Amino acid sequence: MTPLLKILSLDVGWKTCDVSPECVGTACRPYGRCMAHLTPAELDEALRELAPGQGVDLRGTTIDEELLTRILDATERHLGRARFDHASFTGPARFGGVVFAGDATFGHARFARLASFFGTRFTRNASFREAGFAREFSMHEARVRGHGAFDHVRIGRDALFGDARFGKDASFLGAEFHGFAAFDGTMFDGETIFRGARFHRAVSYRKAVFAGTAGFEGARFHNSAFLTQVHVGRRLTLSGIHASALLELDTAGCAVDLRAARIHGRFTARLSDADIDLREAVLIGASAVTRRAGRLRVLSLDRLDAGALTLSGVDLSACRLAQLRRPEALRLSDCVFAATPRGVRFGLRWPPVLWWAGRRVLADEHAWRGWSTREEQPPDAGRLATLYERLRRGVDDKRTSADFAFGAMEMRRLASSRGRARLALSAYWLACGYGLRMGRTVGWVALVAAIAAVTMFWSAGAHPARRPVSHRSPTPVPAAHVSAIH
């Protein structure tokens, strides 16, 4: 086969080795063969032409440990534009301490042994798209000033990115980690994408820093995942993830998106000054969302299906709860709820005068009464009564539990058709606040007593008592005078 025919038949984008059709290594001029197929003398001559900072083109070349060492020594471990696309590293690939002055590309490369980039400096972009690592892959303390691309890489054993730094965007789209993955202390100065990544063993992001958005949409965690003490500048997106084991979150100052997440193991989130969205999530194991400091606001729990979820110190004042799958499985501790408006209201409807005692209410009741500006359709009063009753079982605060019990009775009264039931519940509400407002009962008793006292006092003043007539005994007549008469 002539070299021209070979180039036309193998559409790889470069002139390949003439040794055999199977070898797609970049041909070295003037030999027409790749470095792996040069004679010792030819290889010496080719290496003598290399200099520090010079670019290298080893695309499709089979590179053993000795050849790689000689290339790095010839360039004094300082490479310019480096092309290793489709290269096959048969021995340990040790790039530790190497400086890449230009773009470095390892797309579709294969590493049969250790691939170490410990402390490597990439002054521009680094690309490992669809590279395959049969064993360990280390980027520990590496520095990538430009973009870092690791889309669809496959790492057979441990992946170490601890204390690495990426100056711009970093992408791990669809990456597969079959061993332990460590991103502890890693700094991502741009946007970071782990969308669709697969973690078959434990993964740790302890003290990682994401200056922009950290996107894990649709990622799969087959083992424990630790995103603890992480700093996220904008948004931590975990929507659509599947976690089979423990998942721990610990962050502050960002929005946390867990929409449609499915977590089978234990889930804990300790958040500060954050917003969290759990819409359509499925939490099968024991779960807890806790406010660590500042304010923690829950945006949505619509269609959340949680077997045992504890919310501690969170703000639920604007969060609808009517579409929870299992409200009775929710545990609420020290949470913030919406409140009724204060003061007295006058209107044309019955009752014409309505006063509001301060009580905690759900955002759903706010919407139902028209106090909320949100346009979503609120549930009817009957559903709200059931929701209050099911939620109050998991409230640890007595006052909130009593307010929820009051809310359940109030919604039940307002949902009843006008008749005896409505009349009875209205009387119950007016007399003693459904047995939960005893001060109202005392007030009614005091009012009745006062009215009775005033009535008695008025009756006594209008009809004063008459003086009784005295009945004196008849005066006895002397006996002598009686005889004279006779």
GROMACS .gro file of C-alpha atoms in nm:
model
  486
    1MET     CA    1   0.000   0.000   0.000
    2THR     CA    2   0.143   0.337  -0.097
    3PRO     CA    3   0.158   0.615   0.164
    4LEU     CA    4  -0.096   0.822  -0.033
    5LEU     CA    5  -0.348   0.538  -0.048
    6LYS     CA    6  -0.300   0.475   0.324
    7ILE     CA    7  -0.377   0.835   0.413
    8LEU     CA    8  -0.692   0.823   0.208
    9SER     CA    9  -0.810   0.493   0.359
   10LEU     CA   10  -0.742   0.583   0.722
   11ASP     CA   11  -0.927   0.905   0.793
   12VAL     CA   12  -0.742   1.000   1.112
   13GLY     CA   13  -0.629   1.345   1.010
   14TRP     CA   14  -0.256   1.283   0.998
   15LYS     CA   15   0.002   1.088   0.796
   16THR     CA   16   0.040   0.749   0.961
   17CYS     CA   17   0.324   0.499   0.995
   18ASP     CA   18   0.424   0.300   0.684
   19VAL     CA   19   0.518  -0.014   0.876
   20SER     CA   20   0.172  -0.171   0.872
   21PRO     CA   21  -0.190  -0.073   0.812
   22GLU     CA   22  -0.263  -0.140   1.181
   23CYS     CA   23  -0.018   0.125   1.305
   24VAL     CA   24  -0.174   0.472   1.306
   25GLY     CA   25   0.119   0.645   1.474
   26THR     CA   26   0.224   0.982   1.335
   27ALA     CA   27   0.498   0.937   1.077
   28CYS     CA   28   0.825   1.113   1.157
   29ARG     CA   29   0.993   1.296   0.876
   30PRO     CA   30   1.181   1.195   0.674
   31TYR     CA   31   1.143   0.831   0.776
   32GLY     CA   32   0.774   0.781   0.713
   33ARG     CA   33   0.747   0.577   1.030
   34CYS     CA   34   0.632   0.656   1.385
   35MET     CA   35   0.879   0.685   1.672
   36ALA     CA   36   0.790   0.338   1.795
   37HIS     CA   37   0.914   0.189   1.466
   38LEU     CA   38   1.232   0.390   1.419
   39THR     CA   39   1.568   0.218   1.441
   40PRO     CA   40   1.782   0.314   1.743
   41ALA     CA   41   1.992   0.543   1.530
   42GLU     CA   42   1.690   0.705   1.373
   43LEU     CA   43   1.530   0.755   1.713
   44ASP     CA   44   1.847   0.917   1.848
   45GLU     CA   45   1.847   1.152   1.552
   46ALA     CA   46   1.478   1.239   1.601
   47LEU     CA   47   1.523   1.305   1.971
   48ARG     CA   48   1.824   1.531   1.909
   49GLU     CA   49   1.595   1.759   1.713
   50LEU     CA   50   1.375   1.814   2.019
   51ALA     CA   51   1.433   2.112   2.248
   52PRO     CA   52   1.269   2.251   2.563
   53GLY     CA   53   0.935   2.414   2.484
   54GLN     CA   54   0.908   2.242   2.148
   55GLY     CA   55   0.586   2.079   2.043
   56VAL     CA   56   0.555   1.704   1.998
   57ASP     CA   57   0.317   1.506   1.780
   58LEU     CA   58   0.274   1.144   1.893
   59ARG     CA   59  -0.082   1.086   1.785
   60GLY     CA   60  -0.170   0.719   1.751
   61THR     CA   61   0.180   0.615   1.860
   62THR     CA   62   0.248   0.320   2.088
   63ILE     CA   63   0.464   0.459   2.369
   64ASP     CA   64   0.638   0.244   2.626
   65GLU     CA   65   0.799   0.371   2.945
   66GLU     CA   66   1.148   0.401   2.795
   67LEU     CA   67   1.034   0.601   2.491
   68LEU     CA   68   0.832   0.840   2.705
   69THR     CA   69   1.124   0.893   2.941
   70ARG     CA   70   1.361   0.972   2.653
   71ILE     CA   71   1.115   1.220   2.499
   72LEU     CA   72   1.067   1.402   2.831
   73ASP     CA   73   1.441   1.408   2.896
   74ALA     CA   74   1.508   1.546   2.548
   75THR     CA   75   1.268   1.836   2.615
   76GLU     CA   76   1.382   1.876   2.977
   77ARG     CA   77   1.023   1.800   3.078
   78HIS     CA   78   0.906   2.123   2.915
   79LEU     CA   79   0.678   2.064   2.619
   80GLY     CA   80   0.508   2.303   2.384
   81ARG     CA   81   0.200   2.197   2.191
   82ALA     CA   82   0.162   1.828   2.281
   83ARG     CA   83  -0.051   1.589   2.079
   84PHE     CA   84  -0.105   1.244   2.226
   85ASP     CA   85  -0.448   1.174   2.078
   86HIS     CA   86  -0.516   0.802   2.022
   87ALA     CA   87  -0.173   0.723   2.168
   88SER     CA   88  -0.125   0.391   2.352
   89PHE     CA   89   0.086   0.401   2.668
   90THR     CA   90   0.193   0.043   2.736
   91GLY     CA   91   0.398   0.119   3.046
   92PRO     CA   92   0.366   0.364   3.335
   93ALA     CA   93   0.308   0.714   3.201
   94ARG     CA   94   0.485   0.949   3.440
   95PHE     CA   95   0.427   1.312   3.351
   96GLY     CA   96   0.488   1.437   3.704
   97GLY     CA   97   0.636   1.787   3.712
   98VAL     CA   98   0.611   1.832   3.333
   99VAL     CA   99   0.523   2.178   3.201
  100PHE     CA  100   0.299   2.198   2.894
  101ALA     CA  101   0.352   2.542   2.743
  102GLY     CA  102   0.084   2.487   2.479
  103ASP     CA  103  -0.238   2.292   2.453
  104ALA     CA  104  -0.206   1.928   2.561
  105THR     CA  105  -0.445   1.675   2.408
  106PHE     CA  106  -0.480   1.309   2.508
  107GLY     CA  107  -0.815   1.241   2.341
  108HIS     CA  108  -0.893   0.868   2.300
  109ALA     CA  109  -0.551   0.780   2.445
  110ARG     CA  110  -0.511   0.446   2.625
  111PHE     CA  111  -0.310   0.403   2.943
  112ALA     CA  112  -0.240   0.038   3.030
  113ARG     CA  113  -0.059   0.118   3.354
  114LEU     CA  114  -0.034   0.409   3.596
  115ALA     CA  115  -0.097   0.755   3.450
  116SER     CA  116   0.058   1.015   3.677
  117PHE     CA  117   0.033   1.390   3.621
  118PHE     CA  118   0.130   1.474   3.978
  119GLY     CA  119   0.217   1.843   3.999
  120THR     CA  120   0.198   1.884   3.620
  121ARG     CA  121   0.151   2.237   3.484
  122PHE     CA  122  -0.077   2.298   3.188
  123THR     CA  123  -0.035   2.664   3.094
  124ARG     CA  124  -0.317   2.639   2.844
  125ASN     CA  125  -0.591   2.382   2.780
  126ALA     CA  126  -0.577   2.013   2.871
  127SER     CA  127  -0.800   1.757   2.701
  128PHE     CA  128  -0.844   1.390   2.794
  129ARG     CA  129  -1.175   1.336   2.615
  130GLU     CA  130  -1.269   0.965   2.590
  131ALA     CA  131  -0.931   0.857   2.724
  132GLY     CA  132  -0.912   0.515   2.890
  133PHE     CA  133  -0.714   0.448   3.207
  134ALA     CA  134  -0.684   0.081   3.297
  135ARG     CA  135  -0.535   0.161   3.637
  136GLU     CA  136  -0.476   0.468   3.852
  137PHE     CA  137  -0.498   0.822   3.719
  138SER     CA  138  -0.346   1.103   3.923
  139MET     CA  139  -0.382   1.476   3.872
  140HIS     CA  140  -0.290   1.553   4.231
  141GLU     CA  141  -0.168   1.913   4.269
  142ALA     CA  142  -0.184   1.962   3.892
  143ARG     CA  143  -0.251   2.308   3.754
  144VAL     CA  144  -0.459   2.369   3.442
  145ARG     CA  145  -0.471   2.735   3.353
  146GLY     CA  146  -0.713   2.689   3.064
  147HIS     CA  147  -1.004   2.452   3.010
  148GLY     CA  148  -0.992   2.098   3.144
  149ALA     CA  149  -1.183   1.839   2.940
  150PHE     CA  150  -1.237   1.487   3.077
  151ASP     CA  151  -1.559   1.401   2.901
  152HIS     CA  152  -1.636   1.029   2.879
  153VAL     CA  153  -1.304   0.920   3.032
  154ARG     CA  154  -1.297   0.574   3.186
  155ILE     CA  155  -1.078   0.524   3.491
  156GLY     CA  156  -1.040   0.162   3.601
  157ARG     CA  157  -0.898   0.230   3.946
  158ASP     CA  158  -0.847   0.527   4.176
  159ALA     CA  159  -0.868   0.881   4.039
  160LEU     CA  160  -0.680   1.141   4.241
  161PHE     CA  161  -0.751   1.510   4.177
  162GLY     CA  162  -0.677   1.635   4.527
  163ASP     CA  163  -0.549   1.995   4.552
  164ALA     CA  164  -0.559   2.036   4.174
  165ARG     CA  165  -0.666   2.367   4.025
  166PHE     CA  166  -0.856   2.443   3.706
  167GLY     CA  167  -0.835   2.804   3.594
  168LYS     CA  168  -1.136   2.790   3.364
  169ASP     CA  169  -1.423   2.554   3.297
  170ALA     CA  170  -1.377   2.184   3.374
  171SER     CA  171  -1.594   1.914   3.219
  172PHE     CA  172  -1.634   1.550   3.327
  173LEU     CA  173  -1.942   1.482   3.118
  174GLY     CA  174  -2.029   1.110   3.125
  175ALA     CA  175  -1.701   1.017   3.296
  176GLU     CA  176  -1.674   0.674   3.461
  177PHE     CA  177  -1.485   0.627   3.786
  178HIS     CA  178  -1.451   0.259   3.874
  179GLY     CA  179  -1.222   0.316   4.171
  180PHE     CA  180  -1.213   0.566   4.456
  181ALA     CA  181  -1.234   0.926   4.333
  182ALA     CA  182  -1.083   1.208   4.538
  183PHE     CA  183  -1.138   1.576   4.465
  184ASP     CA  184  -1.048   1.697   4.814
  185GLY     CA  185  -0.930   2.057   4.808
  186THR     CA  186  -0.968   2.085   4.431
  187MET     CA  187  -1.035   2.436   4.302
  188PHE     CA  188  -1.254   2.496   3.997
  189ASP     CA  189  -1.235   2.863   3.899
  190GLY     CA  190  -1.497   2.834   3.624
  191GLU     CA  191  -1.806   2.629   3.555
  192THR     CA  192  -1.779   2.259   3.643
  193ILE     CA  193  -1.974   1.978   3.477
  194PHE     CA  194  -2.013   1.623   3.609
  195ARG     CA  195  -2.339   1.564   3.425
  196GLY     CA  196  -2.405   1.194   3.370
  197ALA     CA  197  -2.085   1.087   3.549
  198ARG     CA  198  -2.068   0.738   3.708
  199PHE     CA  199  -1.898   0.680   4.043
  200HIS     CA  200  -1.877   0.308   4.116
  201ARG     CA  201  -1.691   0.350   4.444
  202ALA     CA  202  -1.675   0.623   4.704
  203VAL     CA  203  -1.614   0.981   4.594
  204SER     CA  204  -1.503   1.273   4.807
  205TYR     CA  205  -1.513   1.648   4.740
  206ARG     CA  206  -1.413   1.759   5.088
  207LYS     CA  207  -1.321   2.130   5.092
  208ALA     CA  208  -1.350   2.155   4.714
  209VAL     CA  209  -1.413   2.504   4.576
  210PHE     CA  210  -1.647   2.567   4.281
  211ALA     CA  211  -1.632   2.934   4.185
  212GLY     CA  212  -1.923   2.897   3.943
  213THR     CA  213  -2.189   2.628   3.908
  214ALA     CA  214  -2.120   2.267   4.004
  215GLY     CA  215  -2.342   2.053   3.783
  216PHE     CA  216  -2.402   1.686   3.867
  217GLU     CA  217  -2.725   1.642   3.672
  218GLY     CA  218  -2.808   1.276   3.623
  219ALA     CA  219  -2.488   1.152   3.792
  220ARG     CA  220  -2.485   0.802   3.944
  221PHE     CA  221  -2.330   0.738   4.285
  222HIS     CA  222  -2.308   0.364   4.342
  223ASN     CA  223  -2.123   0.410   4.670
  224SER     CA  224  -2.085   0.679   4.935
  225ALA     CA  225  -2.052   1.038   4.817
  226PHE     CA  226  -1.916   1.320   5.033
  227LEU     CA  227  -1.964   1.681   4.927
  228THR     CA  228  -1.863   1.819   5.265
  229GLN     CA  229  -1.732   2.166   5.344
  230VAL     CA  230  -1.754   2.253   4.978
  231HIS     CA  231  -1.782   2.611   4.861
  232VAL     CA  232  -2.005   2.680   4.561
  233GLY     CA  233  -2.019   3.028   4.416
  234ARG     CA  234  -2.348   2.996   4.229
  235ARG     CA  235  -2.545   2.673   4.223
  236LEU     CA  236  -2.497   2.310   4.322
  237THR     CA  237  -2.710   2.106   4.083
  238LEU     CA  238  -2.785   1.747   4.177
  239SER     CA  239  -3.109   1.712   3.986
  240GLY     CA  240  -3.187   1.365   3.860
  241ILE     CA  241  -2.901   1.195   4.043
  242HIS     CA  242  -2.917   0.835   4.164
  243ALA     CA  243  -2.738   0.763   4.491
  244SER     CA  244  -2.734   0.402   4.612
  245ALA     CA  245  -2.556   0.467   4.942
  246LEU     CA  246  -2.473   0.751   5.179
  247LEU     CA  247  -2.486   1.105   5.040
  248GLU     CA  248  -2.356   1.392   5.253
  249LEU     CA  249  -2.382   1.761   5.163
  250ASP     CA  250  -2.226   2.046   5.356
  251THR     CA  251  -2.211   2.385   5.188
  252ALA     CA  252  -2.309   2.749   5.228
  253GLY     CA  253  -2.421   3.050   5.031
  254CYS     CA  254  -2.564   2.880   4.723
  255ALA     CA  255  -2.874   2.721   4.576
  256VAL     CA  256  -2.894   2.340   4.602
  257ASP     CA  257  -3.103   2.170   4.335
  258LEU     CA  258  -3.216   1.814   4.415
  259ARG     CA  259  -3.515   1.798   4.187
  260ALA     CA  260  -3.607   1.442   4.084
  261ALA     CA  261  -3.310   1.304   4.278
  262ARG     CA  262  -3.339   0.942   4.387
  263ILE     CA  263  -3.143   0.853   4.701
  264HIS     CA  264  -3.161   0.501   4.843
  265GLY     CA  265  -2.913   0.539   5.127
  266ARG     CA  266  -2.892   0.783   5.415
  267PHE     CA  267  -2.899   1.147   5.309
  268THR     CA  268  -2.783   1.441   5.517
  269ALA     CA  269  -2.756   1.805   5.415
  270ARG     CA  270  -2.608   2.070   5.644
  271LEU     CA  271  -2.653   2.406   5.478
  272SER     CA  272  -2.601   2.772   5.560
  273ASP     CA  273  -2.752   3.074   5.386
  274ALA     CA  274  -2.881   2.847   5.113
  275ASP     CA  275  -3.192   2.754   4.917
  276ILE     CA  276  -3.281   2.391   4.853
  277ASP     CA  277  -3.528   2.245   4.605
  278LEU     CA  278  -3.653   1.887   4.665
  279ARG     CA  279  -3.930   1.880   4.408
  280GLU     CA  280  -4.015   1.524   4.289
  281ALA     CA  281  -3.723   1.377   4.482
  282VAL     CA  282  -3.739   1.023   4.619
  283LEU     CA  283  -3.564   0.972   4.954
  284ILE     CA  284  -3.586   0.608   5.051
  285GLY     CA  285  -3.343   0.605   5.344
  286ALA     CA  286  -3.338   0.819   5.657
  287SER     CA  287  -3.283   1.180   5.551
  288ALA     CA  288  -3.217   1.510   5.724
  289VAL     CA  289  -3.186   1.869   5.604
  290THR     CA  290  -3.044   2.094   5.875
  291ARG     CA  291  -2.968   2.463   5.897
  292ARG     CA  292  -2.611   2.502   6.015
  293ALA     CA  293  -2.606   2.883   6.027
  294GLY     CA  294  -2.775   3.181   5.868
  295ARG     CA  295  -3.095   3.109   5.679
  296LEU     CA  296  -3.198   2.789   5.502
  297ARG     CA  297  -3.500   2.822   5.277
  298VAL     CA  298  -3.686   2.528   5.123
  299LEU     CA  299  -3.817   2.629   4.783
  300SER     CA  300  -4.033   2.330   4.697
  301LEU     CA  301  -4.139   1.989   4.827
  302ASP     CA  302  -4.391   1.923   4.551
  303ARG     CA  303  -4.438   1.549   4.491
  304LEU     CA  304  -4.154   1.467   4.727
  305ASP     CA  305  -4.163   1.101   4.834
  306ALA     CA  306  -3.963   1.061   5.155
  307GLY     CA  307  -3.977   0.765   5.390
  308ALA     CA  308  -3.832   0.958   5.685
  309LEU     CA  309  -3.723   1.318   5.635
  310THR     CA  310  -3.631   1.557   5.916
  311LEU     CA  311  -3.624   1.930   5.848
  312SER     CA  312  -3.446   2.129   6.119
  313GLY     CA  313  -3.434   2.507   6.136
  314VAL     CA  314  -3.552   2.555   5.779
  315ASP     CA  315  -3.773   2.831   5.642
  316LEU     CA  316  -4.100   2.690   5.504
  317SER     CA  317  -4.287   3.018   5.495
  318ALA     CA  318  -4.316   3.016   5.114
  319CYS     CA  319  -4.300   2.641   5.050
  320ARG     CA  320  -4.615   2.456   4.945
  321LEU     CA  321  -4.668   2.120   5.116
  322ALA     CA  322  -4.999   2.010   4.969
  323GLN     CA  323  -4.838   1.783   4.708
  324LEU     CA  324  -4.618   1.588   4.949
  325ARG     CA  325  -4.653   1.216   4.889
  326ARG     CA  326  -4.628   1.120   5.259
  327PRO     CA  327  -4.675   1.424   5.486
  328GLU     CA  328  -4.689   1.205   5.798
  329ALA     CA  329  -4.327   1.095   5.734
  330LEU     CA  330  -4.202   1.452   5.771
  331ARG     CA  331  -4.038   1.559   6.098
  332LEU     CA  332  -4.036   1.935   6.155
  333SER     CA  333  -3.806   2.085   6.415
  334ASP     CA  334  -3.763   2.456   6.482
  335CYS     CA  335  -3.899   2.548   6.140
  336VAL     CA  336  -4.026   2.886   6.023
  337PHE     CA  337  -4.380   2.900   5.881
  338ALA     CA  338  -4.602   3.169   5.741
  339ALA     CA  339  -4.823   3.363   5.981
  340THR     CA  340  -5.174   3.502   5.982
  341PRO     CA  341  -5.215   3.878   5.937
  342ARG     CA  342  -5.251   4.075   6.257
  343GLY     CA  343  -5.532   4.309   6.358
  344VAL     CA  344  -5.906   4.341   6.296
  345ARG     CA  345  -6.080   4.320   5.958
  346PHE     CA  346  -6.416   4.476   5.876
  347GLY     CA  347  -6.618   4.358   5.580
  348LEU     CA  348  -6.959   4.292   5.432
  349ARG     CA  349  -6.936   3.913   5.466
  350TRP     CA  350  -7.023   3.717   5.777
  351PRO     CA  351  -6.880   3.769   6.028
  352PRO     CA  352  -6.860   4.143   5.958
  353VAL     CA  353  -6.584   4.184   6.213
  354LEU     CA  354  -6.295   3.938   6.208
  355TRP     CA  355  -5.990   3.947   6.428
  356TRP     CA  356  -5.675   3.742   6.378
  357ALA     CA  357  -5.482   3.586   6.658
  358GLY     CA  358  -5.122   3.516   6.559
  359ARG     CA  359  -5.075   3.154   6.454
  360ARG     CA  360  -4.844   2.959   6.225
  361VAL     CA  361  -5.000   2.856   5.895
  362LEU     CA  362  -4.886   2.675   5.584
  363ALA     CA  363  -4.806   2.861   5.265
  364ASP     CA  364  -5.092   2.661   5.110
  365GLU     CA  365  -5.345   2.829   5.339
  366HIS     CA  366  -5.189   3.164   5.255
  367ALA     CA  367  -5.259   3.093   4.890
  368TRP     CA  368  -5.609   2.961   4.960
  369ARG     CA  369  -5.707   3.275   5.150
  370GLY     CA  370  -5.559   3.500   4.883
  371TRP     CA  371  -5.279   3.635   5.101
  372SER     CA  372  -5.014   3.506   4.863
  373THR     CA  373  -4.927   3.655   4.524
  374ARG     CA  374  -4.823   3.323   4.370
  375GLU     CA  375  -5.035   3.216   4.077
  376GLU     CA  376  -5.036   2.841   4.148
  377GLN     CA  377  -5.375   2.683   4.216
  378PRO     CA  378  -5.410   2.625   4.592
  379PRO     CA  379  -5.572   2.309   4.733
  380ASP     CA  380  -5.928   2.317   4.861
  381ALA     CA  381  -6.011   2.357   5.229
  382GLY     CA  382  -6.081   1.987   5.279
  383ARG     CA  383  -5.737   1.885   5.156
  384LEU     CA  384  -5.581   2.153   5.372
  385ALA     CA  385  -5.756   2.013   5.679
  386THR     CA  386  -5.616   1.666   5.608
  387LEU     CA  387  -5.271   1.810   5.540
  388TYR     CA  388  -5.264   1.997   5.871
  389GLU     CA  389  -5.371   1.684   6.056
  390ARG     CA  390  -5.105   1.464   5.894
  391LEU     CA  391  -4.826   1.716   5.940
  392ARG     CA  392  -4.889   1.796   6.304
  393ARG     CA  393  -4.782   1.445   6.406
  394GLY     CA  394  -4.424   1.522   6.311
  395VAL     CA  395  -4.400   1.866   6.474
  396ASP     CA  396  -4.185   1.873   6.787
  397ASP     CA  397  -4.297   2.222   6.899
  398LYS     CA  398  -4.616   2.223   7.107
  399ARG     CA  399  -4.726   2.568   6.996
  400THR     CA  400  -4.684   2.484   6.627
  401SER     CA  401  -4.863   2.154   6.677
  402ALA     CA  402  -5.153   2.338   6.842
  403ASP     CA  403  -5.163   2.590   6.558
  404PHE     CA  404  -5.177   2.306   6.306
  405ALA     CA  405  -5.459   2.142   6.501
  406PHE     CA  406  -5.644   2.474   6.497
  407GLY     CA  407  -5.577   2.505   6.124
  408ALA     CA  408  -5.716   2.157   6.063
  409MET     CA  409  -6.040   2.240   6.247
  410GLU     CA  410  -6.065   2.579   6.078
  411MET     CA  411  -6.028   2.429   5.732
  412ARG     CA  412  -6.275   2.155   5.822
  413ARG     CA  413  -6.527   2.419   5.933
  414LEU     CA  414  -6.480   2.623   5.616
  415ALA     CA  415  -6.504   2.312   5.400
  416SER     CA  416  -6.831   2.192   5.555
  417SER     CA  417  -7.156   2.270   5.380
  418ARG     CA  418  -7.378   2.527   5.543
  419GLY     CA  419  -7.596   2.341   5.789
  420ARG     CA  420  -7.587   2.191   6.133
  421ALA     CA  421  -7.226   2.077   6.102
  422ARG     CA  422  -7.113   2.424   5.997
  423LEU     CA  423  -7.320   2.580   6.275
  424ALA     CA  424  -7.181   2.343   6.537
  425LEU     CA  425  -6.821   2.399   6.428
  426SER     CA  426  -6.877   2.775   6.418
  427ALA     CA  427  -7.013   2.767   6.773
  428TYR     CA  428  -6.718   2.552   6.877
  429TRP     CA  429  -6.480   2.801   6.715
  430LEU     CA  430  -6.654   3.102   6.870
  431ALA     CA  431  -6.682   2.954   7.218
  432CYS     CA  432  -6.333   2.817   7.276
  433GLY     CA  433  -6.135   2.814   6.951
  434TYR     CA  434  -6.190   2.440   6.900
  435GLY     CA  435  -6.074   2.374   7.256
  436LEU     CA  436  -5.736   2.527   7.178
  437ARG     CA  437  -5.800   2.887   7.276
  438MET     CA  438  -5.892   2.863   7.644
  439GLY     CA  439  -5.837   3.233   7.687
  440ARG     CA  440  -6.141   3.281   7.467
  441THR     CA  441  -6.346   3.060   7.701
  442VAL     CA  442  -6.228   3.259   8.001
  443GLY     CA  443  -6.322   3.577   7.819
  444TRP     CA  444  -6.673   3.452   7.745
  445VAL     CA  445  -6.718   3.345   8.110
  446ALA     CA  446  -6.595   3.682   8.228
  447LEU     CA  447  -6.830   3.857   7.987
  448VAL     CA  448  -7.131   3.654   8.100
  449ALA     CA  449  -7.042   3.714   8.464
  450ALA     CA  450  -7.009   4.084   8.399
  451ILE     CA  451  -7.344   4.097   8.220
  452ALA     CA  452  -7.510   3.906   8.504
  453ALA     CA  453  -7.361   4.137   8.762
  454VAL     CA  454  -7.472   4.446   8.574
  455THR     CA  455  -7.821   4.302   8.530
  456MET     CA  456  -7.856   4.229   8.899
  457PHE     CA  457  -7.727   4.572   8.993
  458TRP     CA  458  -7.969   4.741   8.753
  459SER     CA  459  -8.260   4.537   8.882
  460ALA     CA  460  -8.178   4.632   9.236
  461GLY     CA  461  -8.168   5.006   9.150
  462ALA     CA  462  -8.493   5.010   8.952
  463HIS     CA  463  -8.707   4.839   9.224
  464PRO     CA  464  -8.591   4.958   9.572
  465ALA     CA  465  -8.713   4.752   9.871
  466ARG     CA  466  -9.022   4.895  10.068
  467ARG     CA  467  -9.006   4.945  10.444
  468PRO     CA  468  -9.209   4.674  10.628
  469VAL     CA  469  -9.529   4.788  10.828
  470SER     CA  470  -9.491   4.739  11.207
  471HIS     CA  471  -9.777   4.562  11.398
  472ARG     CA  472  -9.804   4.693  11.759
  473SER     CA  473  -9.983   4.485  12.036
  474PRO     CA  474 -10.314   4.627  12.170
  475THR     CA  475 -10.287   4.831  12.492
  476PRO     CA  476 -10.425   4.636  12.790
  477VAL     CA  477 -10.739   4.793  12.961
  478PRO     CA  478 -10.734   4.822  13.345
  479ALA     CA  479 -10.972   4.584  13.527
  480ALA     CA  480 -11.142   4.858  13.735
  481HIS     CA  481 -11.229   5.046  13.423
  482VAL     CA  482 -11.377   4.731  13.274
  483SER     CA  483 -11.597   4.684  13.585
  484ALA     CA  484 -11.722   5.040  13.566
  485ILE     CA  485 -11.836   4.988  13.218
  486HIS     CA  486 -12.032   4.686  13.305
   0.00000   0.00000   0.00000
